[in-house]
């Protein structure tokens, strides 16, 4: 019975990822990002409608949505356009090499910022920071069941390993 169920789950998954699978090319990271982006959507929706306590659940949903948005920007690769608007320079029409380099440099800065933020979202927070914060809170006040308050203030919803419901 479980094999039949697994077969239908596999068909459903194939149908869900059909566009990404059809367009997949193994030589470019862009196609892996498209698969990853597509897989984050049902995860986000599952957590959004899940059973976890509201505050941390919504922080996770926001972090997942931010990751999806960043992946969209990386896939669309419109960093030159954004840099042009920021700097007020038309990259294709300028004949000044210094202005062209400003646009290219700024577009690389924007792309690198997105990449770093994406991996920071997946990596999550450093739990040692929470332990230090908790210890500091214990020293500064009478610690009476305030663990959840400290956690809610510290936790930002990041960490791919904690995204489940």
Coordinates of C-alpha atoms in Angstrom, one line a residue:
X1 CA 0.0 0.0 0.0
X2 CA 2.8 2.4 0.9
X3 CA 4.4 1.9 -2.6
X4 CA 1.2 3.0 -4.3
X5 CA 1.0 6.0 -2.0
X6 CA 4.7 6.8 -2.7
X7 CA 4.1 6.5 -6.5
X8 CA 1.3 9.1 -6.4
X9 CA 3.4 11.4 -4.2
X10 CA 6.2 11.1 -6.8
X11 CA 3.7 11.9 -9.6
X12 CA 2.5 15.0 -7.6
X13 CA 6.1 16.1 -7.0
X14 CA 7.0 15.7 -10.7
X15 CA 3.9 17.7 -11.7
X16 CA 4.8 20.4 -9.2
X17 CA 8.3 20.7 -10.5
X18 CA 7.5 20.0 -14.2
X19 CA 8.5 23.5 -15.5
X20 CA 11.8 23.6 -13.6
X21 CA 12.6 20.0 -14.6
X22 CA 11.7 20.7 -18.3
X23 CA 13.9 23.8 -18.4
X24 CA 16.7 22.3 -16.2
X25 CA 20.3 22.7 -17.5
X26 CA 23.1 21.2 -15.5
X27 CA 25.8 23.7 -16.5
X28 CA 24.4 26.8 -14.8
X29 CA 23.7 27.4 -11.1
X30 CA 20.7 29.5 -12.1
X31 CA 18.7 26.3 -12.7
X32 CA 19.6 24.8 -9.3
X33 CA 18.3 28.1 -7.8
X34 CA 15.1 27.8 -9.7
X35 CA 14.5 24.3 -8.2
X36 CA 15.4 25.5 -4.7
X37 CA 13.1 28.5 -5.0
X38 CA 10.2 26.3 -6.1
X39 CA 10.8 24.0 -3.2
X40 CA 10.7 26.8 -0.7
X41 CA 7.2 27.8 -1.7
X42 CA 5.4 24.8 -0.2
X43 CA 7.7 24.9 2.8
X44 CA 6.7 28.5 3.4
X45 CA 3.0 27.7 3.0
X46 CA 3.2 24.6 5.2
X47 CA 4.8 26.6 8.0
X48 CA 2.4 29.5 7.5
X49 CA -0.5 27.2 8.1
X50 CA 1.3 25.0 10.7
X51 CA 0.9 24.3 14.3
X52 CA 3.9 26.2 15.7
X53 CA 3.5 29.1 18.0
X54 CA 2.6 32.2 16.0
X55 CA 5.6 34.6 16.6
X56 CA 8.5 32.2 15.7
X57 CA 6.4 30.7 12.9
X58 CA 5.8 34.0 11.3
X59 CA 9.5 34.9 11.6
X60 CA 10.3 31.7 9.7
X61 CA 7.8 32.5 7.0
X62 CA 9.3 36.0 6.6
X63 CA 12.8 34.6 6.4
X64 CA 11.7 32.0 3.8
X65 CA 9.9 34.7 1.8
X66 CA 13.0 36.9 1.9
X67 CA 15.1 34.0 0.6
X68 CA 12.6 33.5 -2.2
X69 CA 12.8 37.2 -3.1
X70 CA 16.6 37.2 -3.1
X71 CA 16.7 34.1 -5.3
X72 CA 14.3 35.9 -7.7
X73 CA 16.6 38.8 -7.9
X74 CA 19.6 36.5 -8.5
X75 CA 17.7 34.6 -11.3
X76 CA 16.5 37.9 -12.9
X77 CA 20.1 39.3 -12.7
X78 CA 19.0 42.9 -13.0
X79 CA 21.8 44.3 -10.9
X80 CA 23.1 46.5 -13.7
X81 CA 19.7 48.1 -14.1
X82 CA 19.4 48.8 -10.3
X83 CA 23.0 50.2 -10.3
X84 CA 22.1 52.4 -13.3
X85 CA 19.1 53.8 -11.5
X86 CA 21.0 54.4 -8.2
X87 CA 23.9 56.1 -10.0
X88 CA 21.9 57.9 -12.7
X89 CA 24.2 56.5 -15.4
X90 CA 23.0 54.7 -18.5
X91 CA 25.5 51.9 -18.9
X92 CA 24.9 51.2 -22.6
X93 CA 24.9 54.9 -23.6
X94 CA 27.9 56.1 -21.7
X95 CA 31.3 56.4 -23.4
X96 CA 33.1 57.2 -20.1
X97 CA 35.0 54.1 -18.9
X98 CA 35.0 55.3 -15.3
X99 CA 31.3 55.7 -15.3
X100 CA 30.8 52.3 -16.8
X101 CA 33.1 50.8 -14.1
X102 CA 31.1 52.6 -11.4
X103 CA 27.9 50.8 -12.7
X104 CA 29.6 47.4 -12.9
X105 CA 31.2 47.8 -9.5
X106 CA 27.9 48.8 -7.9
X107 CA 26.1 45.9 -9.6
X108 CA 28.7 43.5 -8.2
X109 CA 28.3 45.0 -4.8
X110 CA 24.5 44.5 -4.9
X111 CA 24.8 40.9 -6.2
X112 CA 27.4 40.1 -3.5
X113 CA 25.2 41.6 -0.8
X114 CA 22.2 39.4 -1.9
X115 CA 24.4 36.3 -2.0
X116 CA 25.7 36.9 1.5
X117 CA 22.2 37.6 2.8
X118 CA 20.8 34.4 1.2
X119 CA 23.5 32.2 2.8
X120 CA 23.1 34.1 6.1
X121 CA 19.3 33.3 6.0
X122 CA 20.1 29.6 5.3
X123 CA 22.8 29.4 7.9
X124 CA 20.8 31.0 10.7
X125 CA 21.8 32.7 13.8
X126 CA 24.7 31.8 16.1
X127 CA 23.2 30.0 19.0
X128 CA 26.1 31.0 21.2
X129 CA 24.9 34.6 21.0
X130 CA 21.6 33.5 22.4
X131 CA 23.2 31.6 25.3
X132 CA 25.3 34.7 26.1
X133 CA 22.2 36.9 26.0
X134 CA 20.4 34.5 28.2
X135 CA 23.2 34.5 30.7
X136 CA 23.4 38.3 30.7
X137 CA 19.6 38.4 31.3
X138 CA 19.9 36.0 34.2
X139 CA 22.6 38.1 35.8
X140 CA 20.7 41.4 35.3
X141 CA 17.4 40.4 36.7
X142 CA 15.5 37.9 38.7
X143 CA 15.1 35.2 36.0
X144 CA 11.6 34.0 36.5
X145 CA 10.3 32.1 33.5
X146 CA 11.5 34.8 31.0
X147 CA 13.3 32.3 28.7
X148 CA 10.6 32.6 26.1
X149 CA 10.7 36.4 26.1
X150 CA 14.5 36.4 25.5
X151 CA 14.1 33.8 22.8
X152 CA 11.4 35.7 21.0
X153 CA 13.5 38.9 21.1
X154 CA 16.6 37.1 19.8
X155 CA 15.2 34.7 17.2
X156 CA 14.8 36.1 13.7
X157 CA 13.4 33.1 11.8
X158 CA 16.6 32.2 9.9
X159 CA 18.2 28.8 9.7
X160 CA 17.1 26.3 7.0
X161 CA 17.6 23.4 9.4
X162 CA 14.8 24.8 11.7
X163 CA 12.3 25.3 8.9
X164 CA 9.8 22.5 9.4
X165 CA 6.4 22.1 10.9

